[in-house]
Structures are given as C-alpha cells and as structure tokens.
mmCIF file of C-alpha atoms and ligand atoms in Angstrom:
data_model
loop_
_atom_site.group_PDB
_atom_site.id
_atom_site.type_symbol
_atom_site.label_atom_id
_atom_site.label_comp_id
_atom_site.label_asym_id
_atom_site.label_seq_id
_atom_site.Cartn_x
_atom_site.Cartn_y
_atom_site.Cartn_z
ATOM 1 C CA UNK A 834 3.822 17.487 9.643
ATOM 2 C CA UNK A 835 4.569 15.498 6.489
ATOM 3 C CA UNK A 836 7.207 16.962 4.180
ATOM 4 C CA UNK A 837 4.646 17.332 1.369
ATOM 5 C CA UNK A 838 2.407 19.601 3.503
ATOM 6 C CA UNK A 839 5.192 22.093 4.144
ATOM 7 C CA UNK A 840 5.880 25.043 1.873
ATOM 8 C CA UNK A 841 8.437 24.250 -0.838
ATOM 9 C CA UNK A 842 11.332 26.639 -0.346
ATOM 10 C CA UNK A 843 13.972 27.909 -2.747
ATOM 11 C CA UNK A 844 17.294 29.297 -1.575
ATOM 12 C CA UNK A 845 19.159 31.558 -4.031
ATOM 13 C CA UNK A 846 22.805 31.962 -3.103
ATOM 14 C CA UNK A 847 24.893 29.254 -1.474
ATOM 15 C CA UNK A 848 27.639 31.181 0.218
ATOM 16 C CA UNK A 849 28.422 30.281 3.821
ATOM 17 C CA UNK A 850 25.105 31.743 5.000
ATOM 18 C CA UNK A 851 22.917 30.474 2.143
ATOM 19 C CA UNK A 852 24.170 26.920 2.742
ATOM 20 C CA UNK A 853 23.332 27.176 6.468
ATOM 21 C CA UNK A 854 19.833 28.454 5.646
ATOM 22 C CA UNK A 855 19.182 25.636 3.157
ATOM 23 C CA UNK A 856 20.295 23.004 5.676
ATOM 24 C CA UNK A 857 17.990 24.461 8.345
ATOM 25 C CA UNK A 858 14.981 24.268 6.002
ATOM 26 C CA UNK A 859 15.892 20.684 5.108
ATOM 27 C CA UNK A 860 16.148 19.770 8.794
ATOM 28 C CA UNK A 861 12.692 21.304 9.214
ATOM 29 C CA UNK A 862 11.307 18.952 6.576
ATOM 30 C CA UNK A 863 10.807 21.419 3.718
ATOM 31 C CA UNK A 864 11.247 20.436 0.110
ATOM 32 C CA UNK A 865 14.190 22.703 -0.657
ATOM 33 C CA UNK A 866 15.582 23.750 -4.008
ATOM 34 C CA UNK A 867 18.911 25.542 -4.183
ATOM 35 C CA UNK A 868 20.774 27.590 -6.766
ATOM 36 C CA UNK A 869 24.132 29.327 -6.837
ATOM 37 C CA UNK A 870 25.783 31.408 -9.568
ATOM 38 C CA UNK A 871 29.006 29.416 -9.429
ATOM 39 C CA UNK A 872 28.249 25.706 -9.767
ATOM 40 C CA UNK A 873 29.542 23.161 -7.264
ATOM 41 C CA UNK A 874 28.458 24.901 -4.061
ATOM 42 C CA UNK A 875 25.309 22.824 -3.640
ATOM 43 C CA UNK A 876 27.056 19.520 -2.813
ATOM 44 C CA UNK A 877 26.354 19.643 0.931
ATOM 45 C CA UNK A 878 22.733 20.768 0.528
ATOM 46 C CA UNK A 879 22.032 18.188 -2.202
ATOM 47 C CA UNK A 880 23.589 15.456 -0.055
ATOM 48 C CA UNK A 881 21.189 16.543 2.714
ATOM 49 C CA UNK A 882 18.188 16.192 0.385
ATOM 50 C CA UNK A 883 17.943 19.473 -1.540
ATOM 51 C CA UNK A 884 17.328 19.667 -5.263
ATOM 52 C CA UNK A 885 20.020 21.544 -7.136
ATOM 53 C CA UNK A 886 18.684 23.805 -9.912
ATOM 54 C CA UNK A 887 20.677 24.762 -12.986
ATOM 55 C CA UNK A 888 19.247 28.286 -13.209
ATOM 56 C CA UNK A 889 17.707 30.830 -10.859
ATOM 57 C CA UNK A 890 14.462 30.665 -12.849
ATOM 58 C CA UNK A 891 14.240 26.885 -12.498
ATOM 59 C CA UNK A 892 14.862 27.196 -8.742
ATOM 60 C CA UNK A 893 12.194 29.889 -8.336
ATOM 61 C CA UNK A 894 9.561 27.905 -10.214
ATOM 62 C CA UNK A 895 10.092 25.008 -7.772
ATOM 63 C CA UNK A 896 9.434 27.094 -4.648
ATOM 64 C CA UNK A 897 6.580 29.041 -3.057
ATOM 65 C CA UNK A 898 8.820 30.825 -0.595
ATOM 66 C CA UNK A 899 11.966 32.266 -2.178
ATOM 67 C CA UNK A 900 14.874 32.994 0.162
ATOM 68 C CA UNK A 901 17.551 35.270 -1.287
ATOM 69 C CA UNK A 902 20.989 35.317 0.349
ATOM 70 C CA UNK A 903 23.504 36.994 -1.939
ATOM 71 C CA UNK A 904 26.287 39.501 -1.462
ATOM 72 C CA UNK A 905 24.553 42.903 -1.652
ATOM 73 C CA UNK A 906 21.589 44.713 -3.208
ATOM 74 C CA UNK A 907 23.388 44.970 -6.568
ATOM 75 C CA UNK A 908 23.779 41.182 -6.781
ATOM 76 C CA UNK A 909 20.122 40.764 -5.745
ATOM 77 C CA UNK A 910 19.045 42.854 -8.729
ATOM 78 C CA UNK A 911 21.489 41.024 -11.006
ATOM 79 C CA UNK A 912 19.908 37.691 -10.063
ATOM 80 C CA UNK A 913 16.239 38.698 -9.718
ATOM 81 C CA UNK A 914 15.741 41.215 -12.553
ATOM 82 C CA UNK A 915 16.017 38.627 -15.352
ATOM 83 C CA UNK A 916 13.553 36.221 -13.617
ATOM 84 C CA UNK A 917 10.985 38.766 -12.492
ATOM 85 C CA UNK A 918 8.157 36.986 -14.330
ATOM 86 C CA UNK A 919 8.856 33.770 -12.429
ATOM 87 C CA UNK A 920 8.781 35.683 -9.143
ATOM 88 C CA UNK A 921 5.389 37.357 -9.682
ATOM 89 C CA UNK A 922 2.867 36.047 -7.120
ATOM 90 C CA UNK A 923 5.558 34.429 -4.985
ATOM 91 C CA UNK A 924 6.799 35.403 -1.542
ATOM 92 C CA UNK A 925 10.385 36.657 -1.471
ATOM 93 C CA UNK A 926 12.389 36.957 1.736
ATOM 94 C CA UNK A 927 15.626 38.807 1.108
ATOM 95 C CA UNK A 928 18.221 37.994 3.772
ATOM 96 C CA UNK A 929 21.044 39.679 1.879
ATOM 97 C CA UNK A 930 22.562 42.510 3.895
ATOM 98 C CA UNK A 931 21.502 45.849 2.408
ATOM 99 C CA UNK A 932 21.204 49.396 3.699
ATOM 100 C CA UNK A 933 17.707 50.484 4.833
ATOM 101 C CA UNK A 934 17.165 52.544 1.693
ATOM 102 C CA UNK A 935 18.363 49.706 -0.542
ATOM 103 C CA UNK A 936 15.821 47.442 1.198
ATOM 104 C CA UNK A 937 13.089 50.032 0.567
ATOM 105 C CA UNK A 938 14.119 50.288 -3.094
ATOM 106 C CA UNK A 939 13.935 46.497 -3.450
ATOM 107 C CA UNK A 940 10.486 46.468 -1.804
ATOM 108 C CA UNK A 941 9.239 49.126 -4.220
ATOM 109 C CA UNK A 942 10.732 47.231 -7.156
ATOM 110 C CA UNK A 943 9.092 44.002 -5.949
ATOM 111 C CA UNK A 944 5.684 45.637 -5.476
ATOM 112 C CA UNK A 945 5.846 46.975 -9.012
ATOM 113 C CA UNK A 946 6.232 43.404 -10.251
ATOM 114 C CA UNK A 947 3.547 41.781 -8.094
ATOM 115 C CA UNK A 948 6.060 40.181 -5.724
ATOM 116 C CA UNK A 949 5.315 39.965 -2.003
ATOM 117 C CA UNK A 950 8.570 41.174 -0.375
ATOM 118 C CA UNK A 951 9.892 40.757 3.148
ATOM 119 C CA UNK A 952 13.350 42.031 4.069
ATOM 120 C CA UNK A 953 15.445 40.422 6.771
ATOM 121 C CA UNK A 954 18.556 41.045 8.822
ATOM 122 C CA UNK A 955 20.415 38.040 10.183
ATOM 123 C CA UNK A 956 21.812 38.544 13.693
ATOM 124 C CA UNK A 957 23.850 35.348 13.604
ATOM 125 C CA UNK A 958 26.777 33.711 11.891
ATOM 126 C CA UNK A 959 26.273 30.618 9.732
ATOM 127 C CA UNK A 960 26.931 27.957 12.387
ATOM 128 C CA UNK A 961 24.366 29.599 14.699
ATOM 129 C CA UNK A 962 21.521 29.260 12.195
ATOM 130 C CA UNK A 963 18.756 27.095 13.658
ATOM 131 C CA UNK A 964 20.431 27.153 17.084
ATOM 132 C CA UNK A 965 19.423 28.992 20.265
ATOM 133 C CA UNK A 966 20.780 32.537 20.101
ATOM 134 C CA UNK A 967 20.166 32.961 16.382
ATOM 135 C CA UNK A 968 17.900 35.926 15.785
ATOM 136 C CA UNK A 969 16.482 37.312 12.553
ATOM 137 C CA UNK A 970 14.786 40.694 12.151
ATOM 138 C CA UNK A 971 12.134 41.232 9.483
ATOM 139 C CA UNK A 972 10.177 44.106 7.961
ATOM 140 C CA UNK A 973 8.087 44.579 4.848
ATOM 141 C CA UNK A 974 5.147 42.351 3.919
ATOM 142 C CA UNK A 975 3.173 41.364 7.021
ATOM 143 C CA UNK A 976 1.453 38.682 4.926
ATOM 144 C CA UNK A 977 4.725 36.977 4.070
ATOM 145 C CA UNK A 978 5.889 37.167 7.685
ATOM 146 C CA UNK A 979 2.641 35.777 9.122
ATOM 147 C CA UNK A 980 2.191 33.037 6.517
ATOM 148 C CA UNK A 981 5.770 31.818 6.654
ATOM 149 C CA UNK A 982 6.642 32.403 10.324
ATOM 150 C CA UNK A 983 6.953 28.654 11.086
ATOM 151 C CA UNK A 984 9.509 28.226 8.287
ATOM 152 C CA UNK A 985 11.357 31.424 9.243
ATOM 153 C CA UNK A 986 11.535 30.295 12.862
ATOM 154 C CA UNK A 987 13.575 27.291 11.724
ATOM 155 C CA UNK A 988 16.430 29.766 11.185
ATOM 156 C CA UNK A 989 16.216 31.468 14.577
ATOM 157 C CA UNK A 990 13.856 33.682 16.538
ATOM 158 C CA UNK A 991 11.837 35.805 14.112
ATOM 159 C CA UNK A 992 10.787 39.372 14.981
ATOM 160 C CA UNK A 993 8.715 41.646 12.753
ATOM 161 C CA UNK A 994 9.275 45.433 12.705
ATOM 162 C CA UNK A 995 6.497 46.698 10.451
ATOM 163 C CA UNK A 996 5.642 47.338 6.824
ATOM 164 C CA UNK A 997 8.573 49.713 6.202
ATOM 165 C CA UNK A 998 11.005 47.294 4.523
ATOM 166 C CA UNK A 999 13.983 49.337 5.731
ATOM 167 C CA UNK A 1000 13.325 48.835 9.455
ATOM 168 C CA UNK A 1001 14.918 45.379 9.801
ATOM 169 C CA UNK A 1002 18.094 46.675 8.193
ATOM 170 C CA UNK A 1003 18.047 49.799 10.375
ATOM 171 C CA UNK A 1004 17.854 47.699 13.567
ATOM 172 C CA UNK A 1005 20.517 45.363 12.141
ATOM 173 C CA UNK A 1006 23.002 48.188 11.550
ATOM 174 C CA UNK A 1007 22.197 50.019 14.798
ATOM 175 C CA UNK A 1008 22.975 46.802 16.687
ATOM 176 C CA UNK A 1009 26.024 45.938 14.584
ATOM 177 C CA UNK A 1010 27.369 49.476 15.032
ATOM 178 C CA UNK A 1011 27.079 49.019 18.788
ATOM 179 C CA UNK A 1012 28.839 45.677 18.541
ATOM 180 C CA UNK A 1013 31.819 47.085 16.637
ATOM 181 C CA UNK A 1014 32.124 50.055 19.008
ATOM 182 C CA UNK A 1015 32.060 47.617 21.943
ATOM 183 C CA UNK A 1016 34.749 45.398 20.364
ATOM 184 C CA UNK A 1017 36.892 48.489 19.776
ATOM 185 C CA UNK A 1018 36.345 49.420 23.436
ATOM 186 C CA UNK A 1019 37.546 45.979 24.503
ATOM 187 C CA UNK A 1020 40.659 46.364 22.340
ATOM 188 C CA UNK A 1021 41.367 49.749 23.938
ATOM 189 C CA UNK A 1022 41.191 48.264 27.432
ATOM 190 C CA UNK A 1023 43.278 45.251 26.416
ATOM 191 C CA UNK A 1024 45.931 47.592 24.973
ATOM 192 C CA UNK A 1025 46.078 49.527 28.252
ATOM 193 C CA UNK A 1026 46.516 46.288 30.208
ATOM 194 C CA UNK A 1027 49.175 44.979 27.788
ATOM 195 C CA UNK A 1028 51.391 47.914 28.850
ATOM 196 C CA UNK A 1029 51.499 46.382 32.348
ATOM 197 C CA UNK A 1030 52.017 42.844 31.067
ATOM 198 C CA UNK A 1031 48.421 41.737 31.703
ATOM 199 C CA UNK A 1032 47.185 39.534 28.879
ATOM 200 C CA UNK A 1033 43.918 40.119 27.048
ATOM 201 C CA UNK A 1034 42.838 36.675 28.251
ATOM 202 C CA UNK A 1035 43.256 37.763 31.868
ATOM 203 C CA UNK A 1036 41.494 41.062 31.226
ATOM 204 C CA UNK A 1037 38.551 39.590 29.263
ATOM 205 C CA UNK A 1038 36.453 38.231 32.197
ATOM 206 C CA UNK A 1039 36.686 41.621 33.967
ATOM 207 C CA UNK A 1040 35.536 43.377 30.796
ATOM 208 C CA UNK A 1041 32.649 40.941 30.383
ATOM 209 C CA UNK A 1042 31.309 41.420 33.901
ATOM 210 C CA UNK A 1043 31.768 45.215 33.949
ATOM 211 C CA UNK A 1044 30.370 45.921 30.492
ATOM 212 C CA UNK A 1045 27.485 43.481 31.006
ATOM 213 C CA UNK A 1046 26.584 45.276 34.253
ATOM 214 C CA UNK A 1047 26.792 48.657 32.508
ATOM 215 C CA UNK A 1048 24.251 47.641 29.848
ATOM 216 C CA UNK A 1049 21.662 47.748 32.664
ATOM 217 C CA UNK A 1050 21.873 51.552 32.380
ATOM 218 C CA UNK A 1051 20.548 51.533 28.778
ATOM 219 C CA UNK A 1052 16.845 51.796 29.739
ATOM 220 C CA UNK A 1053 17.553 54.753 32.072
ATOM 221 C CA UNK A 1054 19.682 56.471 29.423
ATOM 222 C CA UNK A 1055 16.907 55.772 26.917
ATOM 223 C CA UNK A 1056 14.407 57.628 29.135
ATOM 224 C CA UNK A 1057 16.651 60.694 29.209
ATOM 225 C CA UNK A 1058 17.173 60.510 25.459
ATOM 226 C CA UNK A 1059 13.453 60.206 24.751
ATOM 227 C CA UNK A 1060 12.336 62.804 27.318
ATOM 228 C CA UNK A 1061 15.193 65.164 28.163
ATOM 229 C CA UNK A 1062 14.401 66.723 31.518
ATOM 230 C CA UNK A 1063 15.715 66.762 35.032
ATOM 231 C CA UNK A 1064 19.295 65.663 35.416
ATOM 232 C CA UNK A 1065 19.679 62.578 37.553
ATOM 233 C CA UNK A 1066 22.932 60.639 37.802
ATOM 234 C CA UNK A 1067 26.335 61.328 36.331
ATOM 235 C CA UNK A 1068 26.715 64.732 34.678
ATOM 236 C CA UNK A 1069 28.850 65.444 31.626
ATOM 237 C CA UNK A 1070 31.151 67.614 33.773
ATOM 238 C CA UNK A 1071 31.859 64.480 35.808
ATOM 239 C CA UNK A 1072 32.194 62.343 32.675
ATOM 240 C CA UNK A 1073 34.620 64.843 31.160
ATOM 241 C CA UNK A 1074 36.900 64.579 34.196
ATOM 242 C CA UNK A 1075 36.768 60.775 34.002
ATOM 243 C CA UNK A 1076 37.543 60.802 30.266
ATOM 244 C CA UNK A 1077 40.400 63.279 30.718
ATOM 245 C CA UNK A 1078 41.961 60.872 33.216
ATOM 246 C CA UNK A 1079 41.317 57.809 31.034
ATOM 247 C CA UNK A 1080 43.019 59.606 28.139
ATOM 248 C CA UNK A 1081 45.936 60.490 30.430
ATOM 249 C CA UNK A 1082 46.201 56.849 31.592
ATOM 250 C CA UNK A 1083 46.041 55.687 27.967
ATOM 251 C CA UNK A 1084 48.843 58.076 26.992
ATOM 252 C CA UNK A 1085 50.931 56.904 29.963
ATOM 253 C CA UNK A 1086 50.438 53.325 28.728
ATOM 254 C CA UNK A 1087 51.452 54.338 25.203
ATOM 255 C CA UNK A 1088 48.036 53.396 23.808
ATOM 256 C CA UNK A 1089 46.663 55.112 20.702
ATOM 257 C CA UNK A 1090 43.682 57.427 21.244
ATOM 258 C CA UNK A 1091 41.823 56.421 18.079
ATOM 259 C CA UNK A 1092 39.027 54.706 20.052
ATOM 260 C CA UNK A 1093 38.663 56.872 23.155
ATOM 261 C CA UNK A 1094 39.618 60.163 21.470
ATOM 262 C CA UNK A 1095 36.365 60.716 19.512
ATOM 263 C CA UNK A 1096 34.300 60.025 22.657
ATOM 264 C CA UNK A 1097 36.308 62.569 24.616
ATOM 265 C CA UNK A 1098 35.914 65.041 21.732
ATOM 266 C CA UNK A 1099 32.112 64.587 21.792
ATOM 267 C CA UNK A 1100 31.908 65.175 25.540
ATOM 268 C CA UNK A 1101 34.337 68.127 25.399
ATOM 269 C CA UNK A 1102 32.165 69.741 22.720
ATOM 270 C CA UNK A 1103 29.003 69.344 24.788
ATOM 271 C CA UNK A 1104 30.689 70.777 27.888
ATOM 272 C CA UNK A 1105 32.083 73.685 25.820
ATOM 273 C CA UNK A 1106 28.526 74.293 24.559
ATOM 274 C CA UNK A 1107 27.336 74.701 28.165
ATOM 275 C CA UNK A 1108 25.813 71.248 28.642
ATOM 276 C CA UNK A 1109 28.131 70.098 31.432
ATOM 277 C CA UNK A 1110 25.309 69.813 33.946
ATOM 278 C CA UNK A 1111 23.410 67.375 31.729
ATOM 279 C CA UNK A 1112 23.756 63.586 31.846
ATOM 280 C CA UNK A 1113 25.301 61.273 29.239
ATOM 281 C CA UNK A 1114 22.275 61.648 26.936
ATOM 282 C CA UNK A 1115 23.898 64.900 25.789
ATOM 283 C CA UNK A 1116 26.139 62.659 23.663
ATOM 284 C CA UNK A 1117 22.984 61.649 21.798
ATOM 285 C CA UNK A 1118 22.062 65.323 21.342
ATOM 286 C CA UNK A 1119 25.476 65.875 19.772
ATOM 287 C CA UNK A 1120 25.093 63.209 17.085
ATOM 288 C CA UNK A 1121 21.353 62.871 16.451
ATOM 289 C CA UNK A 1122 19.957 63.644 12.965
ATOM 290 C CA UNK A 1123 19.447 67.398 12.471
ATOM 291 C CA UNK A 1124 15.705 67.047 11.831
ATOM 292 C CA UNK A 1125 14.983 64.681 14.769
HETATM 293 N N1 FVH B 674 28.387 35.086 6.972
HETATM 294 C C1 FVH B 674 28.013 35.829 7.993
HETATM 295 O O1 FVH B 674 28.455 35.629 9.114
HETATM 296 C C2 FVH B 674 27.044 36.997 7.840
HETATM 297 C C3 FVH B 674 26.055 37.093 8.972
HETATM 298 C C4 FVH B 674 25.094 38.236 8.822
HETATM 299 C C5 FVH B 674 24.485 38.276 7.429
HETATM 300 N N2 FVH B 674 25.479 38.120 6.402
HETATM 301 C C6 FVH B 674 25.013 38.449 5.050
HETATM 302 O O2 FVH B 674 24.518 37.304 4.345
HETATM 303 C C7 FVH B 674 24.772 37.491 2.954
HETATM 304 C C8 FVH B 674 25.523 36.274 2.433
HETATM 305 O O3 FVH B 674 26.659 36.080 3.221
HETATM 306 P P1 FVH B 674 27.604 34.831 3.000
HETATM 307 O O4 FVH B 674 28.354 34.644 4.269
HETATM 308 O O5 FVH B 674 26.850 33.687 2.485
HETATM 309 O O6 FVH B 674 28.587 35.404 1.886
HETATM 310 P P2 FVH B 674 29.507 34.624 0.857
HETATM 311 O O7 FVH B 674 29.954 33.332 1.440
HETATM 312 O O8 FVH B 674 30.538 35.597 0.415
HETATM 313 O O9 FVH B 674 28.530 34.300 -0.367
HETATM 314 C C9 FVH B 674 28.049 35.308 -1.222
HETATM 315 C C10 FVH B 674 27.037 34.696 -2.144
HETATM 316 O O10 FVH B 674 26.559 35.704 -3.041
HETATM 317 C C11 FVH B 674 26.755 35.208 -4.390
HETATM 318 N N3 FVH B 674 26.943 36.318 -5.279
HETATM 319 C C12 FVH B 674 27.744 37.395 -5.102
HETATM 320 N N4 FVH B 674 27.624 38.242 -6.142
HETATM 321 C C13 FVH B 674 26.753 37.674 -7.002
HETATM 322 C C14 FVH B 674 26.222 38.061 -8.255
HETATM 323 N N5 FVH B 674 26.556 39.231 -8.819
HETATM 324 N N6 FVH B 674 25.334 37.239 -8.849
HETATM 325 C C15 FVH B 674 24.970 36.065 -8.280
HETATM 326 N N7 FVH B 674 25.434 35.635 -7.080
HETATM 327 C C16 FVH B 674 26.315 36.438 -6.461
HETATM 328 C C17 FVH B 674 27.932 34.278 -4.296
HETATM 329 O O11 FVH B 674 27.904 33.450 -5.425
HETATM 330 P P3 FVH B 674 29.275 32.795 -6.024
HETATM 331 O O12 FVH B 674 30.358 33.838 -5.842
HETATM 332 O O13 FVH B 674 29.514 31.556 -5.241
HETATM 333 O O14 FVH B 674 28.956 32.569 -7.442
HETATM 334 C C18 FVH B 674 27.636 33.552 -2.988
HETATM 335 O O15 FVH B 674 26.645 32.581 -3.172
HETATM 336 C C19 FVH B 674 25.599 38.774 2.803
HETATM 337 O O16 FVH B 674 24.753 39.834 2.440
HETATM 338 C C20 FVH B 674 26.136 38.983 4.203
HETATM 339 O O17 FVH B 674 26.399 40.328 4.497
HETATM 340 C C21 FVH B 674 26.321 36.955 6.513
#
C-alpha cells in the first residue's frame, strides 16, 4: 500500500515507549507526526521520516489516529485537556498505563468531547515493539479498534476485550501482578539455593522447566474457581504440610519469609476455617472480592 493511502498517525509522548511506537508506524509506511513535551526527543523518529511538531495541537491536527503514550492518566489530561477541540472527531488510542478506573474516566471524558477513545495495555518492552512476542490489549471503542487494526498490529498482536475501556488495563495488571509474584518466587528459590552454594544461573533452567510445566494446571484450577464442586487433586491439608516444610527449609537456609510467608498464611487461614479438604482454589476464595 502506498504511504499516502495509509492513515496519518500522531504519536504524543516520546519516552522510550513512544519512540518505539513511532518507529514501528514509520516502518509500516504511515505518515507519522510526533510531539514531546521536552524538545529534542524526536531526533531518532525525525531521522526515520517522522515530522516533528512544535505543539501537541499541531501534532494532533496532522493525524487521524492519535496515539498517546505518556507517563500516567494525570499527564494524559495535562496534555489533552487544552487541545480537546483539535481532538474532537478523531480516534485516540491511549497506550499510557492507567488503572482500569482511570481508563474508564478518560473514556467518559473523551465521549463528552466527541472523541472516539480506545484504551490499550502494552505487554512488551520498547525493543519488542513490532517484533514477535509483542502483545497489546485493547478495550473501549470497537470502531477505533476495527478501523485501525492494521496499524495497531504493526506494534504487536492486537486483542480486543470489549467496550468497557477499563478491561484492557484490568487484564494488563492481572498479568503483570502474576509476573511480579512469579519473579519473587524465583528469587525465593534462588535464595534457598544460594545457601548451598548453588548459583542462580545454575538454578534458573530448573525453575524454568518446573514452573512452565506447572502453568499447565491453570485451566484445571480455573474450572474449580469458576465452579467450586467436587474436590479432585491436591487438597489444602496436603498443601499446608508442603508449605510448612518449605518454610522450615527456608528458615534452615536462612532465607527471609517475605515471599512464601503470605502464601502460607493464606493456606493456614483456609485450613483453620475448615477448608482443608478443598483444593488450591480455596486460596481464590480467601482473596476474591467480597461481592463476587
Ligand atoms: N517502557 C516500558 O517498558 C513500559 C512497557 C509497558 C507500558 N509502559 C507504559 O508506557 C508509558 C510510557 O512509558 P515510557 O517507557 O515511554 O516512559 P518514559 O520514558 O518515562 O517517558 C514518559 C513520557 O511521558 C512524558 N510526560 C510525563 N509527564 C508529562 C506531562 N505532565 N506532560 C507531558 N508529557 C509528560 C515524558 O515527557 P518528557 O519528560 O520527555 O517531557 C515522556 O515523553 C507509561 O505509561 C508506561 O507505564 C512502558
């Protein structure tokens, strides 16, 4: 497709991620205009063919699809509020990390100003953008997602999670939460092995193969969580014994209990509440929202 037949795109915010997004659109043949609050950050994008704009308003007027990649929801308002008239009638895709409710607030604000708003969560780091493995989650305007899917797919795989603008962010944080808990789990294991002089490098391949294999249990656990019923598999009584021993082994190794301790506390509480015969999904019952 000729460059002129592709949607002109504007990227607001040229931090590490904004720069990667702009370069991906340029590689995809889009006329791309860029703007950043602090001047001088557009050198790489301009060298690659982007047009540098002096103001956010000038940048917005040059684009049909406006990509926002700033620090947080506060900075999004700081940049977009003064140029709301320029945005009216345009499609805005906000890839700034915000909480689900902040995304919903931005969607409501946008609707009130005639702006078609799609929120996005980036499951990638800047150098992954446009590469296999980069994944972006979207929710909000179906029209924006459908009309601009080819451009959005230049950044990574694009998945749509419905009209509720907060859903992409919710998935983003649920997945990121899991990632941080998993990294903490790796550190706990590495600390235990350090006590015996085994390096983290030696331990890492074991952790990869074991934890990867264990993720296969997620769909089964999910069934129990969604439809609590007959107990099949490992009970909490069994899990409690295992955790008691892991805690003992951690203590023997001189490892802090900050990571494993809260998990043991959750299981202990469920067993104390009489749920020892239930499977691991009882952990979910212990932390789920009160009204769910
Ligand atoms: N980098 C990453 O790995 C992660 C991956 C997952 C998604 N995040 C989110 O992407 C947003 C931008 O991240 P970033 O890496 O580009 O962040 P920085 O390099 O720190 O750039 C921040 C840009 O935001 C501009 N900015 C900040 N506050 C304001 C403001 N009040 N008004 C206007 N612009 C503002 C900043 O401008 P400047 O400081 O250069 O003037 C940068 O362009 C973020 O939500 C991540 O969570 C990235």
